[in-house]
Coordinates of N, CA, C and O in Angstrom, one line a residue:
M718 N 57.1 27.0 29.5 CA 58.4 26.7 30.6 C 57.8 27.5 31.5 O 56.5 28.9 30.9
P719 N 57.9 27.7 32.6 CA 56.7 28.5 33.6 C 58.1 29.7 33.5 O 58.9 30.0 33.2
L720 N 57.1 30.9 33.9 CA 57.4 32.9 33.5 C 58.8 32.9 34.6 O 59.0 33.7 34.3
S721 N 58.3 32.2 35.6 CA 59.9 32.6 36.7 C 61.7 32.2 36.0 O 62.3 32.3 36.2
E722 N 60.9 30.8 35.1 CA 62.1 30.6 34.3 C 62.6 31.2 33.0 O 63.5 31.4 32.1
Y723 N 61.6 32.2 32.2 CA 62.0 33.2 31.3 C 62.6 34.5 31.1 O 63.4 34.2 30.3
F724 N 62.8 35.3 32.2 CA 63.6 35.9 32.0 C 64.7 35.7 32.9 O 65.0 35.4 33.7
T725 N 66.1 36.6 32.4 CA 67.0 35.8 32.7 C 67.6 37.1 33.2 O 69.2 37.0 33.4
G726 N 67.1 38.3 33.0 CA 68.3 39.9 33.1 C 67.3 41.1 32.6 O 65.6 40.6 31.9
Y727 N 67.6 42.0 32.7 CA 66.9 44.0 32.5 C 67.2 43.2 30.9 O 68.1 43.1 29.9
R728 N 65.4 43.2 30.4 CA 65.5 43.9 29.3 C 65.5 41.9 28.3 O 66.2 42.1 26.8
A729 N 66.1 40.9 28.8 CA 66.7 39.4 28.2 C 65.9 38.3 28.7 O 65.1 38.5 30.3
S730 N 66.0 37.5 28.0 CA 64.7 36.5 28.5 C 65.6 35.1 27.8 O 66.6 34.7 26.7
V731 N 65.2 33.9 28.1 CA 66.1 32.5 27.2 C 65.4 32.4 25.2 O 66.2 31.9 24.8
R732 N 64.4 33.2 25.2 CA 64.2 33.1 23.8 C 65.6 33.7 23.1 O 65.7 34.8 23.4
E733 N 65.2 32.8 21.7 CA 66.4 33.6 20.6 C 65.8 34.5 20.0 O 64.8 34.4 19.6
A734 N 66.7 35.1 19.2 CA 65.9 36.0 18.3 C 65.2 35.8 17.2 O 64.3 36.2 17.1
D735 N 65.7 34.3 17.1 CA 65.2 33.3 15.7 C 63.1 32.6 16.6 O 62.6 32.9 15.1
E736 N 63.4 33.1 18.0 CA 62.3 32.7 18.2 C 61.0 33.4 18.4 O 60.8 34.3 18.6
L737 N 60.0 32.6 18.5 CA 58.6 33.1 18.9 C 58.0 32.7 19.5 O 57.7 31.6 19.9
I738 N 57.2 33.7 20.5 CA 56.2 32.7 21.3 C 55.0 32.9 21.1 O 54.0 34.0 20.1
R739 N 54.3 31.7 20.5 CA 53.6 31.8 19.8 C 52.1 31.1 20.6 O 50.7 31.4 20.1
A740 N 52.4 30.8 21.8 CA 51.2 30.5 23.1 C 51.7 30.6 25.0 O 52.6 31.1 24.8
I741 N 50.6 31.4 25.3 CA 51.1 31.7 26.9 C 49.8 30.8 27.2 O 48.1 31.5 26.9
R742 N 50.3 30.3 28.3 CA 49.2 29.3 29.4 C 48.7 30.4 30.3 O 49.3 29.6 31.1
I743 N 47.5 30.5 30.5 CA 47.2 30.8 32.1 C 46.2 29.8 32.4 O 45.4 29.6 32.3
P744 N 46.1 29.1 34.1 CA 45.7 27.8 34.1 C 44.7 28.5 35.2 O 44.3 29.9 35.4
T745 N 43.7 27.7 34.7 CA 42.0 27.7 34.8 C 41.9 26.8 35.9 O 41.7 25.8 36.3
P746 N 40.9 27.2 36.7 CA 40.0 28.5 37.5 C 41.2 29.7 37.7 O 42.3 28.8 38.5
V747 N 40.4 30.9 37.7 CA 41.8 31.3 38.1 C 40.9 32.1 39.9 O 40.0 31.7 40.0
A748 N 42.8 32.2 40.7 CA 41.8 32.5 42.4 C 40.2 33.2 42.1 O 40.6 34.3 41.7
P749 N 39.4 33.1 43.1 CA 38.6 34.3 43.4 C 39.2 35.3 44.1 O 38.2 36.2 43.6
H750 N 40.4 35.3 44.1 CA 40.5 37.0 45.1 C 41.6 37.4 44.2 O 42.8 36.3 43.9
A751 N 42.1 37.7 43.5 CA 42.8 38.5 42.7 C 43.1 40.1 42.0 O 42.1 40.2 41.7
R752 N 44.0 40.6 41.6 CA 44.2 41.5 41.1 C 45.0 41.7 40.7 O 46.5 41.7 40.8
F753 N 46.0 43.1 40.2 CA 46.1 43.1 39.1 C 46.6 45.1 39.4 O 45.8 45.6 39.0
Y754 N 48.2 45.4 40.0 CA 48.3 47.2 40.0 C 49.6 47.4 39.0 O 50.1 46.9 39.5
K755 N 49.2 48.7 38.3 CA 49.9 48.9 37.5 C 49.6 50.5 37.9 O 48.9 51.1 38.1
I756 N 51.6 50.6 38.5 CA 51.6 52.0 38.9 C 52.2 52.7 38.8 O 53.7 52.5 37.6
A757 N 51.6 53.8 37.7 CA 52.8 54.5 36.4 C 52.4 55.4 36.2 O 51.1 56.2 36.8
K758 N 53.0 56.9 35.8 CA 52.6 57.9 35.8 C 51.0 58.2 34.2 O 50.3 59.3 35.2
R759 N 51.7 57.5 33.8 CA 50.0 57.7 32.6 C 49.7 56.2 32.6 O 49.8 55.5 32.5
R760 N 48.1 56.0 32.9 CA 47.3 54.7 32.8 C 47.9 54.1 31.6 O 47.6 52.8 32.1
F761 N 47.6 54.3 30.2 CA 47.6 53.6 28.9 C 49.8 54.0 28.0 O 49.1 55.0 28.7
D762 N 49.6 53.0 28.3 CA 51.0 53.0 27.2 C 52.4 54.0 28.3 O 53.0 54.7 27.5
D763 N 52.6 53.1 28.9 CA 53.7 53.5 30.0 C 54.0 52.7 30.5 O 53.7 51.3 31.0
I764 N 55.6 52.6 30.4 CA 55.8 51.3 31.7 C 56.1 51.7 32.9 O 55.3 53.1 33.6
S765 N 55.4 50.8 33.5 CA 55.4 51.6 35.1 C 56.1 51.1 36.1 O 57.1 50.9 35.4
S766 N 55.8 52.1 37.2 CA 57.4 52.7 38.2 C 56.9 50.8 39.0 O 58.1 50.4 38.9
V767 N 56.2 50.3 38.6 CA 56.0 49.5 39.8 C 54.2 48.2 39.3 O 53.7 49.0 39.3
A768 N 54.5 47.3 39.1 CA 52.9 46.3 38.9 C 53.3 45.4 40.0 O 54.7 44.1 40.0
V769 N 52.0 44.7 40.2 CA 51.9 43.9 41.1 C 50.6 42.7 40.8 O 49.7 44.1 40.8
A770 N 51.0 41.6 41.0 CA 50.0 40.6 41.1 C 50.0 39.9 42.0 O 50.8 39.5 42.7
I771 N 48.8 40.2 42.3 CA 48.1 38.8 43.7 C 47.4 38.3 43.1 O 46.3 38.5 42.8
S772 N 47.2 36.9 43.9 CA 46.4 36.0 43.9 C 46.1 35.3 44.9 O 47.1 34.7 45.2
M773 N 45.0 34.7 45.7 CA 44.7 34.1 46.5 C 43.4 33.1 46.6 O 42.3 33.6 45.8
Q774 N 43.4 32.0 47.5 CA 42.0 31.7 47.9 C 42.6 32.3 49.0 O 42.6 31.8 50.2
V775 N 40.4 31.7 49.8 CA 40.4 31.8 51.3 C 39.4 31.2 51.2 O 38.8 31.0 51.1
S776 N 39.8 29.4 52.1 CA 38.9 29.2 52.7 C 38.7 28.5 54.6 O 39.9 28.8 55.1
D777 N 37.7 29.2 55.1 CA 37.3 28.8 55.9 C 38.6 30.4 57.2 O 38.5 29.9 58.4
G778 N 38.6 31.5 56.2 CA 39.0 32.4 57.2 C 41.0 32.0 57.0 O 41.5 33.2 57.7
Q779 N 40.9 31.6 56.0 CA 42.2 30.8 56.3 C 43.0 30.9 54.7 O 42.1 30.8 54.0
I780 N 44.2 32.0 54.9 CA 44.4 32.1 53.5 C 45.4 31.1 52.8 O 45.7 30.8 53.7
R781 N 45.1 30.5 51.2 CA 45.1 29.3 50.9 C 46.1 30.3 49.1 O 45.4 30.8 48.8
D782 N 46.9 29.4 48.7 CA 47.7 29.7 47.9 C 47.7 31.3 46.7 O 47.7 31.6 45.7
V783 N 48.6 31.2 47.7 CA 49.1 32.5 47.6 C 49.9 32.8 46.7 O 51.0 32.1 46.8
R784 N 49.7 33.5 45.5 CA 50.7 33.9 44.3 C 51.2 35.2 44.8 O 50.0 36.1 44.2
I785 N 52.0 35.8 44.7 CA 52.6 36.9 44.2 C 54.1 37.8 43.3 O 54.8 37.2 43.2
G786 N 53.8 38.2 42.0 CA 54.6 39.2 41.0 C 54.7 40.2 41.0 O 53.8 41.4 41.1
V787 N 56.1 40.5 41.0 CA 56.0 42.2 41.1 C 56.9 42.4 40.3 O 58.3 41.8 39.9
G788 N 56.4 43.4 39.6 CA 57.4 44.1 38.9 C 58.1 45.2 38.7 O 57.4 46.2 39.7
G789 N 59.3 45.9 38.4 CA 59.7 47.2 39.0 C 60.9 47.7 40.1 O 61.0 48.2 40.4
V790 N 60.6 46.4 40.9 CA 61.4 46.5 41.7 C 62.6 45.3 42.7 O 63.8 45.0 43.0
A791 N 63.4 44.8 40.5 CA 64.3 44.0 40.3 C 64.3 44.2 38.6 O 63.7 44.7 38.3
A792 N 66.1 43.5 38.9 CA 66.2 44.0 37.1 C 65.2 43.1 36.0 O 64.9 42.9 35.1
T793 N 64.2 41.9 36.8 CA 63.1 40.8 36.1 C 62.3 41.1 37.1 O 62.4 41.3 37.9
P794 N 61.0 40.5 36.4 CA 59.9 40.5 37.3 C 59.8 38.8 38.5 O 60.6 38.4 37.8
I795 N 59.9 40.0 39.6 CA 59.5 38.3 40.7 C 59.2 38.0 41.4 O 57.6 38.9 41.4
R796 N 58.6 37.4 41.6 CA 57.4 36.6 43.0 C 58.4 37.0 44.0 O 59.4 37.2 45.1
A797 N 57.5 37.3 45.4 CA 57.7 37.5 46.1 C 57.2 36.5 47.0 O 56.1 36.6 48.0
T798 N 57.9 35.3 46.9 CA 58.2 34.5 48.1 C 57.6 35.0 49.0 O 56.8 34.0 50.0
D799 N 58.7 35.4 49.7 CA 58.5 35.7 51.1 C 57.6 36.5 51.8 O 56.9 36.7 52.9
T800 N 56.9 37.6 50.8 CA 55.1 37.8 50.8 C 54.4 36.7 51.1 O 53.5 36.6 51.6
E801 N 54.4 36.0 50.0 CA 53.9 35.0 49.9 C 53.7 34.3 51.1 O 52.6 33.8 52.6
A802 N 54.9 33.5 52.7 CA 55.0 32.9 53.0 C 54.0 32.9 54.1 O 54.1 32.8 55.3
A803 N 54.3 35.5 54.1 CA 53.9 35.9 55.2 C 52.4 35.7 55.7 O 51.9 35.6 56.1
L804 N 51.5 35.2 54.1 CA 50.6 35.1 53.8 C 49.7 33.9 53.9 O 48.8 33.2 54.9
E805 N 50.2 32.9 53.5 CA 50.5 31.2 53.5 C 50.0 30.6 54.9 O 50.6 30.5 55.5
G806 N 48.5 30.2 55.2 CA 48.0 29.8 55.8 C 47.6 30.5 57.6 O 47.0 30.1 58.7
K807 N 47.9 31.8 57.0 CA 47.7 32.5 58.0 C 46.0 33.4 57.8 O 45.5 33.1 56.7
T808 N 46.0 33.6 59.4 CA 43.8 34.2 58.9 C 43.7 35.4 58.5 O 44.8 36.6 58.2
W809 N 42.5 35.6 57.7 CA 42.4 37.0 57.2 C 41.7 38.2 58.0 O 40.8 37.8 58.6
S810 N 42.7 39.0 58.1 CA 42.6 40.0 59.3 C 43.7 41.0 59.0 O 44.9 41.1 58.7
Q811 N 43.5 42.2 59.2 CA 44.2 43.3 58.4 C 45.3 43.3 59.8 O 46.4 43.7 59.0
E812 N 45.9 42.5 60.5 CA 46.9 42.1 61.1 C 47.8 41.5 60.3 O 49.0 42.1 59.7
T813 N 47.1 40.4 60.0 CA 47.9 40.0 58.7 C 48.3 40.5 57.8 O 49.9 39.9 57.7
F814 N 48.1 41.5 57.6 CA 48.6 41.9 55.9 C 49.1 43.6 56.5 O 49.8 43.1 55.3
D815 N 49.2 43.7 57.5 CA 50.0 44.5 58.0 C 51.3 43.4 58.1 O 52.3 44.8 58.1
A816 N 51.2 43.1 58.3 CA 52.1 42.4 58.3 C 53.2 41.8 56.9 O 54.7 41.8 56.8
A817 N 52.6 41.0 56.1 CA 52.7 40.9 55.1 C 53.3 42.3 53.6 O 54.1 41.8 53.2
A818 N 52.8 43.3 54.9 CA 52.7 44.7 54.0 C 54.3 45.3 53.8 O 55.4 45.2 53.4
Q819 N 55.1 44.4 55.7 CA 56.4 45.2 55.6 C 57.2 44.5 54.9 O 58.4 44.6 54.9
V820 N 56.2 42.9 55.1 CA 57.8 41.9 54.4 C 57.6 42.5 52.5 O 58.9 42.3 52.1
M821 N 56.8 43.0 51.9 CA 56.6 43.2 50.6 C 57.3 44.4 50.8 O 57.8 45.0 49.8
A822 N 57.5 45.6 51.5 CA 58.5 46.5 51.3 C 59.7 45.9 51.4 O 60.6 47.2 50.6
D823 N 60.2 45.1 51.8 CA 61.9 44.4 51.1 C 62.2 43.9 50.1 O 63.2 42.7 50.1
V824 N 61.0 43.8 49.0 CA 61.1 42.2 47.8 C 61.5 43.5 46.7 O 61.0 44.5 46.6
G825 N 62.7 41.9 46.9 CA 63.8 42.6 45.6 C 64.7 43.7 46.0 O 65.0 43.9 47.0
T826 N 65.0 44.4 44.9 CA 66.2 45.4 45.4 C 66.0 46.6 44.3 O 66.7 46.6 42.7
P827 N 65.0 47.9 44.6 CA 64.4 48.6 43.4 C 65.8 49.2 43.3 O 66.6 50.0 44.2
L828 N 65.7 49.9 42.1 CA 66.6 51.0 41.9 C 66.1 53.2 42.0 O 65.0 52.3 41.6
D829 N 66.6 53.9 42.2 CA 66.1 54.8 41.9 C 66.6 56.0 40.3 O 66.9 55.1 39.2
D830 N 65.6 55.4 39.4 CA 65.4 56.5 37.6 C 64.8 57.6 37.6 O 64.2 57.6 38.2
H831 N 64.2 57.5 36.7 CA 63.6 58.8 35.8 C 61.6 58.0 36.1 O 61.5 59.1 36.5
R832 N 61.6 57.2 36.1 CA 60.9 56.8 36.7 C 60.0 56.7 38.6 O 58.8 56.8 38.4
A833 N 60.8 56.5 39.2 CA 60.7 56.3 40.8 C 61.1 56.2 41.5 O 62.6 55.8 40.9
S834 N 61.3 56.9 42.8 CA 63.0 56.3 43.6 C 62.8 54.6 44.1 O 61.6 54.3 44.8
A835 N 63.5 54.2 44.2 CA 63.4 52.7 45.7 C 62.7 53.2 46.6 O 62.1 52.4 46.6
A836 N 63.1 54.2 47.6 CA 61.7 54.4 48.3 C 60.2 54.7 47.8 O 59.7 53.6 48.5
Y837 N 60.0 54.4 46.9 CA 58.7 55.3 46.3 C 58.2 53.5 46.4 O 57.0 53.1 45.9
R838 N 59.3 53.0 45.4 CA 58.7 51.4 44.1 C 59.0 50.9 45.7 O 57.3 49.8 45.9
S839 N 59.7 50.5 47.0 CA 59.1 50.1 48.6 C 58.4 50.0 48.7 O 57.4 49.3 48.8
A840 N 57.9 51.5 48.9 CA 56.5 51.7 49.5 C 54.8 51.6 48.5 O 54.1 51.4 49.6
T841 N 55.4 51.2 47.3 CA 54.4 51.1 46.7 C 53.9 49.7 47.0 O 53.0 49.1 46.8
A842 N 55.5 49.0 46.6 CA 54.6 47.5 46.1 C 54.2 47.3 47.8 O 52.7 46.1 48.1
A843 N 54.9 47.8 48.9 CA 53.5 47.9 50.4 C 52.1 47.5 50.6 O 51.8 47.4 50.8
Q844 N 52.3 49.2 50.1 CA 50.9 49.5 49.7 C 49.5 48.7 48.9 O 49.2 48.7 49.1
S845 N 50.3 47.6 48.3 CA 49.6 47.2 47.4 C 48.5 45.7 48.2 O 47.9 45.5 47.9
I846 N 49.6 45.2 48.7 CA 49.4 44.4 50.0 C 48.0 44.9 50.7 O 46.9 44.8 51.1
L847 N 48.1 46.5 51.6 CA 47.2 46.9 51.8 C 46.1 47.1 50.9 O 44.9 46.9 51.9
R848 N 46.0 47.0 50.0 CA 45.5 48.0 49.3 C 44.2 46.5 48.7 O 43.1 46.9 48.4
F849 N 45.0 45.9 48.8 CA 44.2 44.0 48.2 C 43.1 43.6 49.1 O 42.0 43.9 48.8
F850 N 43.6 44.1 50.1 CA 43.2 43.3 51.2 C 41.9 44.6 51.9 O 40.8 43.9 51.9
A851 N 42.2 45.9 51.4 CA 40.8 46.6 51.5 C 39.7 46.6 51.0 O 38.7 46.6 50.5
E852 N 40.1 45.8 49.0 CA 39.7 46.1 48.0 C 38.5 44.8 48.3 O 38.1 44.5 47.8
V853 N 38.9 43.5 49.1 CA 38.5 42.1 48.7 C 37.4 41.2 50.5 O 37.1 41.3 49.6
T854 N 38.2 42.7 50.9 CA 37.3 42.6 52.5 C 36.1 42.5 52.6 O 36.0 44.1 51.8
P855 N 35.3 41.9 52.3 CA 33.6 42.0 52.1 C 33.6 43.1 53.1 O 33.7 43.5 53.4

């Protein structure tokens, strides 16, 4: 089952009470440009305020095969498909990533809780796009 179909709501999934997950398959090879960002009050053993996973390929300066998963901005983990579209096929540049960060700021429906405000979650999600660009750019 694709991960995108697994979660059905907050702390809810399609898994029945008597079922176990026996395997998780991650397609390989992993994209050459990939990062995972966990934003939390404590680094270990803490629920994140926001989590962002980004993977992509770059060929001849063009961004390809973009996948962005985000947690902490909706009731379930989601794909940032609008942000993916803002990057897919575009030129690797500061301008491209600035525009994508603006799109990412509107991902999901973040809420205010004891871990973070909705505004903080949106800003952090957007910042993850810029951080990825800064870390991956040679």
